[in-house]
Amino acid sequence: MTRTLVWLTLAALALPALLTLPLALSPGPVLAMPAGELSLRWLREVLSVTPWPRSLGTTVWVAALAALVAMAVGVPMAIGLEGRAFRGRALLSLLVALPLAVPGVLLGVGMLALFQTLGVWGSPAALGLALAVPALPVVVLLTRQALREVPPDLALAARGLGATPTRAALAVTLPLVAPTIAGAAGLAFLLALNEAIVTQFLARPPDSETLAKVVWPKLRYSLSPAVAAASAVLLLVTLVGVGVALLGRAALSGRHPRQSS
Amino acid sequence: MKIPVRTLLIAPGVLLLAAGVLLPAALAVRVSLSGRDPARFDAVAGWTLAHHAEVVAEPAGRALVARTLLVAGLSASVALAVALPLALALAAWRGRAARLGVGLLMLPKLVSVLVVAVGFLWLLGADGPVNRALLTLGAIGEAFPFTNHLIGVVLVEAYLLVPLLTLVLLDARRRIDPTLVPAARGLGASAWAAFRGVTWPLLWPGVRLAWALGFAWGCGAVVGPTFFGRPEDWTLAVEAQRQLFDRLHLQRGAAAAVWLLPAAGCVALLTRGPR
């Protein structure tokens, strides 16, 4: 495959998502590419007419909670799984990957039954907790990979110079893995922000109605440029999230050499 | 009693996974085996195999299973056909170009599937560029209903699989000792002979794994069949959603969802055996 063909293939992969941006600027009532005139009509509607703004706010808050939970649980789990081998580690590694293998529909049906039993169906906090589950493997896998890439000699050298295990971990290992952890946090947020399958089962108007829950039936029954505008807003939030995650990662990567010197 | 630090670090994660994956999966199985109380759609009472019998014994249920396997198999194969050359090419890239390439590759997985669906609905629509191009080329006489056809379903599902399959293949390619191909070329092998005799046999386990993962993920296909398929293109995952939301029949929906497990479990069988 020539370099040009690879770039073309990659551009084709990015195209369907990016198309929502011009489609959102269509002035007419049908989903079509704007011919000449551009309009903010549908973006204005999505940002001001119920239920769009509330669902956008719910989406961001639920995703932030999911990312927070996935990080709070996933980073310690990754640290626990690394280091000296222990019995059951392979099984636990398999368990971590399970949310990636189990179909979203099955998780959705099961979680719905669980949430019904617990009486929390429709709670945004419960939805946030549920969306932390598919984000957890990404956090654990990325953090474990970062921990493996830290030369073991560095922590040993710190210990040899009199540092306690905690001090060595905080002063040597943590700064080295911090950029990856920041990237993992951003990725967990984006995965939760854009999750659409499990959300269909667990989100419930009005309290936990996310953007995906509003868009799904409209996409199925009444395709209008408002759906493209909502998708464009979601895409823009995602791209901003990617930018923030990359900047955070770069800032932490750049800070480390000064700290260690 | 002193609890080891490692246990304290791992326990919250295990709890979340048990409560968020194992328990819901077990509950889905239990609900699928439960009788139905017409007064409450979510009531779990008694035991019955009736909902599973509808999936495996009735022609409509068997057709759903067959279609799920067909969509998964076709989507995984189309995705593999794109992902394999892409991964082989990207494996040779280094530095900023490689990072940008992988970033672009992952874009479809970072944005919502609904955002992707909106783009595809326009691209594959009757007035979309794909139909216009095919009409201009004379390949079709009238607009093809991609947004209401198995081809549209497979295209969208394959598109959603390409990034993950490419990453699996990229990893498999990078694990191959980089000195082997130059050694074969140094011994007089042509580029094709070196690929066929050295790279391909070493890459083959990765290719099998990528296809099997694509097949497993394809079994859970919802977006493609829902937005781009006719009722005869719907899969088990769509049926689970439809039973739950359109018919308020949680038990039948759960039965359809539970049948995704053995379908996805085919991965274990497909990736076993001599490599």
PDB file of N, CA, C and O in Angstrom, chain B residues 189-248:
ATOM      1  N   ALA B 189      15.767 -13.949  -1.710  1.00  0.00           N
ATOM      2  CA  ALA B 189      14.304 -14.008  -1.864  1.00  0.00           C
ATOM      3  C   ALA B 189      13.787 -12.687  -2.413  1.00  0.00           C
ATOM      4  O   ALA B 189      14.289 -11.619  -2.050  1.00  0.00           O
ATOM      5  N   SER B 190      12.769 -12.782  -3.275  1.00  0.00           N
ATOM      6  CA  SER B 190      12.136 -11.549  -3.760  1.00  0.00           C
ATOM      7  C   SER B 190      11.289 -10.977  -2.621  1.00  0.00           C
ATOM      8  O   SER B 190      11.044 -11.654  -1.608  1.00  0.00           O
ATOM      9  N   ALA B 191      10.823  -9.724  -2.786  1.00  0.00           N
ATOM     10  CA  ALA B 191      10.012  -9.086  -1.738  1.00  0.00           C
ATOM     11  C   ALA B 191       8.768  -9.938  -1.469  1.00  0.00           C
ATOM     12  O   ALA B 191       8.380 -10.159  -0.320  1.00  0.00           O
ATOM     13  N   TRP B 192       8.135 -10.434  -2.554  1.00  0.00           N
ATOM     14  CA  TRP B 192       6.919 -11.240  -2.404  1.00  0.00           C
ATOM     15  C   TRP B 192       7.215 -12.568  -1.718  1.00  0.00           C
ATOM     16  O   TRP B 192       6.498 -13.004  -0.826  1.00  0.00           O
ATOM     17  N   ALA B 193       8.339 -13.196  -2.137  1.00  0.00           N
ATOM     18  CA  ALA B 193       8.708 -14.493  -1.543  1.00  0.00           C
ATOM     19  C   ALA B 193       9.027 -14.327  -0.062  1.00  0.00           C
ATOM     20  O   ALA B 193       8.674 -15.177   0.765  1.00  0.00           O
ATOM     21  N   ALA B 194       9.694 -13.211   0.289  1.00  0.00           N
ATOM     22  CA  ALA B 194      10.021 -12.962   1.700  1.00  0.00           C
ATOM     23  C   ALA B 194       8.739 -12.744   2.503  1.00  0.00           C
ATOM     24  O   ALA B 194       8.614 -13.241   3.634  1.00  0.00           O
ATOM     25  N   PHE B 195       7.777 -12.028   1.896  1.00  0.00           N
ATOM     26  CA  PHE B 195       6.503 -11.801   2.595  1.00  0.00           C
ATOM     27  C   PHE B 195       5.780 -13.126   2.801  1.00  0.00           C
ATOM     28  O   PHE B 195       5.315 -13.435   3.899  1.00  0.00           O
ATOM     29  N   ARG B 196       5.699 -13.908   1.712  1.00  0.00           N
ATOM     30  CA  ARG B 196       4.939 -15.159   1.748  1.00  0.00           C
ATOM     31  C   ARG B 196       5.598 -16.211   2.651  1.00  0.00           C
ATOM     32  O   ARG B 196       4.934 -16.938   3.371  1.00  0.00           O
ATOM     33  N   GLY B 197       6.944 -16.232   2.612  1.00  0.00           N
ATOM     34  CA  GLY B 197       7.649 -17.280   3.352  1.00  0.00           C
ATOM     35  C   GLY B 197       8.006 -16.902   4.782  1.00  0.00           C
ATOM     36  O   GLY B 197       8.175 -17.782   5.627  1.00  0.00           O
ATOM     37  N   VAL B 198       8.123 -15.599   5.055  1.00  0.00           N
ATOM     38  CA  VAL B 198       8.573 -15.181   6.402  1.00  0.00           C
ATOM     39  C   VAL B 198       7.479 -14.398   7.138  1.00  0.00           C
ATOM     40  O   VAL B 198       7.028 -14.798   8.213  1.00  0.00           O
ATOM     41  N   THR B 199       7.053 -13.271   6.549  1.00  0.00           N
ATOM     42  CA  THR B 199       6.136 -12.392   7.279  1.00  0.00           C
ATOM     43  C   THR B 199       4.779 -13.057   7.503  1.00  0.00           C
ATOM     44  O   THR B 199       4.260 -13.050   8.623  1.00  0.00           O
ATOM     45  N   TRP B 200       4.195 -13.610   6.411  1.00  0.00           N
ATOM     46  CA  TRP B 200       2.822 -14.117   6.503  1.00  0.00           C
ATOM     47  C   TRP B 200       2.658 -15.240   7.533  1.00  0.00           C
ATOM     48  O   TRP B 200       1.735 -15.181   8.354  1.00  0.00           O
ATOM     49  N   PRO B 201       3.547 -16.263   7.555  1.00  0.00           N
ATOM     50  CA  PRO B 201       3.366 -17.314   8.563  1.00  0.00           C
ATOM     51  C   PRO B 201       3.435 -16.771   9.994  1.00  0.00           C
ATOM     52  O   PRO B 201       2.728 -17.246  10.877  1.00  0.00           O
ATOM     53  N   LEU B 202       4.303 -15.758  10.198  1.00  0.00           N
ATOM     54  CA  LEU B 202       4.423 -15.202  11.548  1.00  0.00           C
ATOM     55  C   LEU B 202       3.239 -14.289  11.882  1.00  0.00           C
ATOM     56  O   LEU B 202       2.881 -14.100  13.038  1.00  0.00           O
ATOM     57  N   LEU B 203       2.649 -13.712  10.832  1.00  0.00           N
ATOM     58  CA  LEU B 203       1.530 -12.781  11.027  1.00  0.00           C
ATOM     59  C   LEU B 203       0.202 -13.526  11.185  1.00  0.00           C
ATOM     60  O   LEU B 203      -0.753 -12.994  11.747  1.00  0.00           O
ATOM     61  N   TRP B 204       0.163 -14.765  10.685  1.00  0.00           N
ATOM     62  CA  TRP B 204      -1.095 -15.523  10.587  1.00  0.00           C
ATOM     63  C   TRP B 204      -1.868 -15.621  11.911  1.00  0.00           C
ATOM     64  O   TRP B 204      -3.083 -15.391  11.933  1.00  0.00           O
ATOM     65  N   PRO B 205      -1.203 -15.934  13.055  1.00  0.00           N
ATOM     66  CA  PRO B 205      -1.963 -15.967  14.319  1.00  0.00           C
ATOM     67  C   PRO B 205      -2.642 -14.627  14.608  1.00  0.00           C
ATOM     68  O   PRO B 205      -3.771 -14.596  15.088  1.00  0.00           O
ATOM     69  N   GLY B 206      -1.938 -13.530  14.299  1.00  0.00           N
ATOM     70  CA  GLY B 206      -2.528 -12.206  14.513  1.00  0.00           C
ATOM     71  C   GLY B 206      -3.719 -11.968  13.600  1.00  0.00           C
ATOM     72  O   GLY B 206      -4.723 -11.368  14.007  1.00  0.00           O
ATOM     73  N   VAL B 207      -3.635 -12.455  12.369  1.00  0.00           N
ATOM     74  CA  VAL B 207      -4.738 -12.299  11.408  1.00  0.00           C
ATOM     75  C   VAL B 207      -5.955 -13.067  11.913  1.00  0.00           C
ATOM     76  O   VAL B 207      -7.083 -12.556  11.895  1.00  0.00           O
ATOM     77  N   ARG B 208      -5.712 -14.296  12.381  1.00  0.00           N
ATOM     78  CA  ARG B 208      -6.827 -15.110  12.914  1.00  0.00           C
ATOM     79  C   ARG B 208      -7.464 -14.440  14.124  1.00  0.00           C
ATOM     80  O   ARG B 208      -8.686 -14.372  14.238  1.00  0.00           O
ATOM     81  N   LEU B 209      -6.601 -13.932  15.009  1.00  0.00           N
ATOM     82  CA  LEU B 209      -7.115 -13.276  16.217  1.00  0.00           C
ATOM     83  C   LEU B 209      -7.939 -12.037  15.830  1.00  0.00           C
ATOM     84  O   LEU B 209      -9.027 -11.811  16.374  1.00  0.00           O
ATOM     85  N   ALA B 210      -7.412 -11.247  14.874  1.00  0.00           N
ATOM     86  CA  ALA B 210      -8.119 -10.022  14.465  1.00  0.00           C
ATOM     87  C   ALA B 210      -9.492 -10.371  13.898  1.00  0.00           C
ATOM     88  O   ALA B 210     -10.493  -9.737  14.240  1.00  0.00           O
ATOM     89  N   TRP B 211      -9.551 -11.385  13.033  1.00  0.00           N
ATOM     90  CA  TRP B 211     -10.839 -11.753  12.438  1.00  0.00           C
ATOM     91  C   TRP B 211     -11.810 -12.251  13.515  1.00  0.00           C
ATOM     92  O   TRP B 211     -12.982 -11.887  13.528  1.00  0.00           O
ATOM     93  N   ALA B 212     -11.267 -13.079  14.425  1.00  0.00           N
ATOM     94  CA  ALA B 212     -12.130 -13.635  15.478  1.00  0.00           C
ATOM     95  C   ALA B 212     -12.666 -12.527  16.386  1.00  0.00           C
ATOM     96  O   ALA B 212     -13.844 -12.535  16.761  1.00  0.00           O
ATOM     97  N   LEU B 213     -11.806 -11.553  16.720  1.00  0.00           N
ATOM     98  CA  LEU B 213     -12.271 -10.438  17.554  1.00  0.00           C
ATOM     99  C   LEU B 213     -13.314  -9.621  16.793  1.00  0.00           C
ATOM    100  O   LEU B 213     -14.336  -9.218  17.352  1.00  0.00           O
ATOM    101  N   GLY B 214     -13.057  -9.401  15.511  1.00  0.00           N
ATOM    102  CA  GLY B 214     -14.019  -8.662  14.683  1.00  0.00           C
ATOM    103  C   GLY B 214     -15.349  -9.393  14.615  1.00  0.00           C
ATOM    104  O   GLY B 214     -16.425  -8.786  14.707  1.00  0.00           O
ATOM    105  N   PHE B 215     -15.273 -10.703  14.496  1.00  0.00           N
ATOM    106  CA  PHE B 215     -16.493 -11.519  14.447  1.00  0.00           C
ATOM    107  C   PHE B 215     -17.264 -11.403  15.768  1.00  0.00           C
ATOM    108  O   PHE B 215     -18.486 -11.218  15.773  1.00  0.00           O
ATOM    109  N   ALA B 216     -16.522 -11.500  16.888  1.00  0.00           N
ATOM    110  CA  ALA B 216     -17.175 -11.421  18.209  1.00  0.00           C
ATOM    111  C   ALA B 216     -17.833 -10.067  18.398  1.00  0.00           C
ATOM    112  O   ALA B 216     -18.978  -9.968  18.837  1.00  0.00           O
ATOM    113  N   TRP B 217     -17.088  -8.999  18.068  1.00  0.00           N
ATOM    114  CA  TRP B 217     -17.663  -7.651  18.210  1.00  0.00           C
ATOM    115  C   TRP B 217     -18.820  -7.471  17.235  1.00  0.00           C
ATOM    116  O   TRP B 217     -19.806  -6.815  17.537  1.00  0.00           O
ATOM    117  N   GLY B 218     -18.673  -8.050  16.038  1.00  0.00           N
ATOM    118  CA  GLY B 218     -19.738  -7.934  15.029  1.00  0.00           C
ATOM    119  C   GLY B 218     -21.029  -8.628  15.460  1.00  0.00           C
ATOM    120  O   GLY B 218     -22.113  -8.234  15.054  1.00  0.00           O
ATOM    121  N   CYS B 219     -20.900  -9.670  16.299  1.00  0.00           N
ATOM    122  CA  CYS B 219     -22.104 -10.362  16.784  1.00  0.00           C
ATOM    123  C   CYS B 219     -22.978  -9.421  17.596  1.00  0.00           C
ATOM    124  O   CYS B 219     -24.191  -9.583  17.663  1.00  0.00           O
ATOM    125  N   GLY B 220     -22.363  -8.449  18.241  1.00  0.00           N
ATOM    126  CA  GLY B 220     -23.126  -7.483  19.044  1.00  0.00           C
ATOM    127  C   GLY B 220     -23.570  -6.275  18.244  1.00  0.00           C
ATOM    128  O   GLY B 220     -23.961  -5.255  18.829  1.00  0.00           O
ATOM    129  N   ALA B 221     -23.538  -6.375  16.909  1.00  0.00           N
ATOM    130  CA  ALA B 221     -23.853  -5.221  16.046  1.00  0.00           C
ATOM    131  C   ALA B 221     -25.257  -4.678  16.309  1.00  0.00           C
ATOM    132  O   ALA B 221     -26.228  -5.429  16.291  1.00  0.00           O
ATOM    133  N   VAL B 222     -25.339  -3.383  16.564  1.00  0.00           N
ATOM    134  CA  VAL B 222     -26.627  -2.739  16.793  1.00  0.00           C
ATOM    135  C   VAL B 222     -26.823  -1.568  15.836  1.00  0.00           C
ATOM    136  O   VAL B 222     -27.859  -1.444  15.165  1.00  0.00           O
ATOM    137  N   VAL B 223     -25.807  -0.698  15.761  1.00  0.00           N
ATOM    138  CA  VAL B 223     -25.956   0.555  15.017  1.00  0.00           C
ATOM    139  C   VAL B 223     -26.237   0.310  13.539  1.00  0.00           C
ATOM    140  O   VAL B 223     -27.189   0.876  12.980  1.00  0.00           O
ATOM    141  N   GLY B 224     -25.418  -0.531  12.909  1.00  0.00           N
ATOM    142  CA  GLY B 224     -25.607  -0.804  11.484  1.00  0.00           C
ATOM    143  C   GLY B 224     -26.998  -1.353  11.184  1.00  0.00           C
ATOM    144  O   GLY B 224     -27.756  -0.780  10.402  1.00  0.00           O
ATOM    145  N   PRO B 225     -27.371  -2.495  11.826  1.00  0.00           N
ATOM    146  CA  PRO B 225     -28.688  -3.076  11.520  1.00  0.00           C
ATOM    147  C   PRO B 225     -29.859  -2.156  11.877  1.00  0.00           C
ATOM    148  O   PRO B 225     -30.864  -2.143  11.183  1.00  0.00           O
ATOM    149  N   THR B 226     -29.727  -1.374  12.951  1.00  0.00           N
ATOM    150  CA  THR B 226     -30.842  -0.512  13.372  1.00  0.00           C
ATOM    151  C   THR B 226     -31.071   0.621  12.377  1.00  0.00           C
ATOM    152  O   THR B 226     -32.213   0.878  11.970  1.00  0.00           O
ATOM    153  N   PHE B 227     -29.998   1.306  11.999  1.00  0.00           N
ATOM    154  CA  PHE B 227     -30.162   2.518  11.184  1.00  0.00           C
ATOM    155  C   PHE B 227     -29.991   2.282   9.689  1.00  0.00           C
ATOM    156  O   PHE B 227     -30.365   3.132   8.887  1.00  0.00           O
ATOM    157  N   PHE B 228     -29.390   1.149   9.310  1.00  0.00           N
ATOM    158  CA  PHE B 228     -29.117   0.923   7.887  1.00  0.00           C
ATOM    159  C   PHE B 228     -29.735  -0.379   7.373  1.00  0.00           C
ATOM    160  O   PHE B 228     -29.510  -0.746   6.225  1.00  0.00           O
ATOM    161  N   GLY B 229     -30.477  -1.064   8.229  1.00  0.00           N
ATOM    162  CA  GLY B 229     -31.023  -2.356   7.806  1.00  0.00           C
ATOM    163  C   GLY B 229     -32.534  -2.374   7.725  1.00  0.00           C
ATOM    164  O   GLY B 229     -33.214  -1.557   8.343  1.00  0.00           O
ATOM    165  N   ARG B 230     -33.035  -3.335   6.943  1.00  0.00           N
ATOM    166  CA  ARG B 230     -34.476  -3.599   6.906  1.00  0.00           C
ATOM    167  C   ARG B 230     -34.773  -4.563   8.050  1.00  0.00           C
ATOM    168  O   ARG B 230     -33.842  -5.147   8.611  1.00  0.00           O
ATOM    169  N   PRO B 231     -36.036  -4.787   8.375  1.00  0.00           N
ATOM    170  CA  PRO B 231     -36.338  -5.752   9.444  1.00  0.00           C
ATOM    171  C   PRO B 231     -35.663  -7.103   9.199  1.00  0.00           C
ATOM    172  O   PRO B 231     -35.234  -7.763  10.146  1.00  0.00           O
ATOM    173  N   GLU B 232     -35.532  -7.508   7.930  1.00  0.00           N
ATOM    174  CA  GLU B 232     -34.896  -8.810   7.666  1.00  0.00           C
ATOM    175  C   GLU B 232     -33.377  -8.762   7.843  1.00  0.00           C
ATOM    176  O   GLU B 232     -32.710  -9.796   7.731  1.00  0.00           O
ATOM    177  N   ASP B 233     -32.820  -7.568   8.102  1.00  0.00           N
ATOM    178  CA  ASP B 233     -31.382  -7.461   8.369  1.00  0.00           C
ATOM    179  C   ASP B 233     -31.088  -7.334   9.862  1.00  0.00           C
ATOM    180  O   ASP B 233     -29.931  -7.201  10.256  1.00  0.00           O
ATOM    181  N   TRP B 234     -32.127  -7.303  10.686  1.00  0.00           N
ATOM    182  CA  TRP B 234     -31.917  -7.115  12.122  1.00  0.00           C
ATOM    183  C   TRP B 234     -31.223  -8.323  12.745  1.00  0.00           C
ATOM    184  O   TRP B 234     -31.412  -9.458  12.308  1.00  0.00           O
ATOM    185  N   THR B 235     -30.439  -8.025  13.785  1.00  0.00           N
ATOM    186  CA  THR B 235     -29.645  -9.060  14.453  1.00  0.00           C
ATOM    187  C   THR B 235     -30.202  -9.315  15.863  1.00  0.00           C
ATOM    188  O   THR B 235     -31.149  -8.651  16.290  1.00  0.00           O
ATOM    189  N   LEU B 236     -29.568 -10.258  16.563  1.00  0.00           N
ATOM    190  CA  LEU B 236     -30.002 -10.577  17.927  1.00  0.00           C
ATOM    191  C   LEU B 236     -29.956  -9.346  18.836  1.00  0.00           C
ATOM    192  O   LEU B 236     -30.850  -9.143  19.658  1.00  0.00           O
ATOM    193  N   ALA B 237     -28.916  -8.523  18.673  1.00  0.00           N
ATOM    194  CA  ALA B 237     -28.776  -7.343  19.533  1.00  0.00           C
ATOM    195  C   ALA B 237     -29.924  -6.358  19.277  1.00  0.00           C
ATOM    196  O   ALA B 237     -30.455  -5.758  20.212  1.00  0.00           O
ATOM    197  N   VAL B 238     -30.305  -6.198  18.013  1.00  0.00           N
ATOM    198  CA  VAL B 238     -31.420  -5.305  17.683  1.00  0.00           C
ATOM    199  C   VAL B 238     -32.716  -5.888  18.251  1.00  0.00           C
ATOM    200  O   VAL B 238     -33.555  -5.162  18.791  1.00  0.00           O
ATOM    201  N   GLU B 239     -32.860  -7.217  18.123  1.00  0.00           N
ATOM    202  CA  GLU B 239     -34.058  -7.887  18.644  1.00  0.00           C
ATOM    203  C   GLU B 239     -34.176  -7.674  20.155  1.00  0.00           C
ATOM    204  O   GLU B 239     -35.276  -7.440  20.671  1.00  0.00           O
ATOM    205  N   ALA B 240     -33.034  -7.744  20.868  1.00  0.00           N
ATOM    206  CA  ALA B 240     -33.053  -7.536  22.322  1.00  0.00           C
ATOM    207  C   ALA B 240     -33.584  -6.140  22.641  1.00  0.00           C
ATOM    208  O   ALA B 240     -34.448  -5.972  23.499  1.00  0.00           O
ATOM    209  N   GLN B 241     -33.074  -5.146  21.922  1.00  0.00           N
ATOM    210  CA  GLN B 241     -33.529  -3.759  22.145  1.00  0.00           C
ATOM    211  C   GLN B 241     -35.006  -3.603  21.790  1.00  0.00           C
ATOM    212  O   GLN B 241     -35.763  -2.956  22.490  1.00  0.00           O
ATOM    213  N   ARG B 242     -35.393  -4.207  20.662  1.00  0.00           N
ATOM    214  CA  ARG B 242     -36.766  -4.057  20.173  1.00  0.00           C
ATOM    215  C   ARG B 242     -37.766  -4.692  21.141  1.00  0.00           C
ATOM    216  O   ARG B 242     -38.801  -4.101  21.456  1.00  0.00           O
ATOM    217  N   GLN B 243     -37.427  -5.886  21.628  1.00  0.00           N
ATOM    218  CA  GLN B 243     -38.332  -6.549  22.565  1.00  0.00           C
ATOM    219  C   GLN B 243     -38.497  -5.717  23.835  1.00  0.00           C
ATOM    220  O   GLN B 243     -39.591  -5.615  24.382  1.00  0.00           O
ATOM    221  N   LEU B 244     -37.412  -5.113  24.243  1.00  0.00           N
ATOM    222  CA  LEU B 244     -37.439  -4.354  25.494  1.00  0.00           C
ATOM    223  C   LEU B 244     -38.179  -3.031  25.336  1.00  0.00           C
ATOM    224  O   LEU B 244     -39.060  -2.693  26.131  1.00  0.00           O
ATOM    225  N   PHE B 245     -37.834  -2.269  24.311  1.00  0.00           N
ATOM    226  CA  PHE B 245     -38.361  -0.902  24.202  1.00  0.00           C
ATOM    227  C   PHE B 245     -39.654  -0.815  23.393  1.00  0.00           C
ATOM    228  O   PHE B 245     -40.512   0.009  23.689  1.00  0.00           O
ATOM    229  N   ASP B 246     -39.777  -1.637  22.355  1.00  0.00           N
ATOM    230  CA  ASP B 246     -40.985  -1.536  21.531  1.00  0.00           C
ATOM    231  C   ASP B 246     -42.102  -2.423  22.078  1.00  0.00           C
ATOM    232  O   ASP B 246     -43.273  -2.110  21.952  1.00  0.00           O
ATOM    233  N   ARG B 247     -41.719  -3.567  22.675  1.00  0.00           N
ATOM    234  CA  ARG B 247     -42.744  -4.516  23.130  1.00  0.00           C
ATOM    235  C   ARG B 247     -42.791  -4.672  24.647  1.00  0.00           C
ATOM    236  O   ARG B 247     -43.601  -5.462  25.147  1.00  0.00           O
ATOM    237  N   LEU B 248     -41.901  -3.965  25.338  1.00  0.00           N
ATOM    238  CA  LEU B 248     -41.824  -4.036  26.808  1.00  0.00           C
ATOM    239  C   LEU B 248     -41.759  -5.489  27.309  1.00  0.00           C
ATOM    240  O   LEU B 248     -42.383  -5.854  28.292  1.00  0.00           O
TER     241      LEU B 248
END
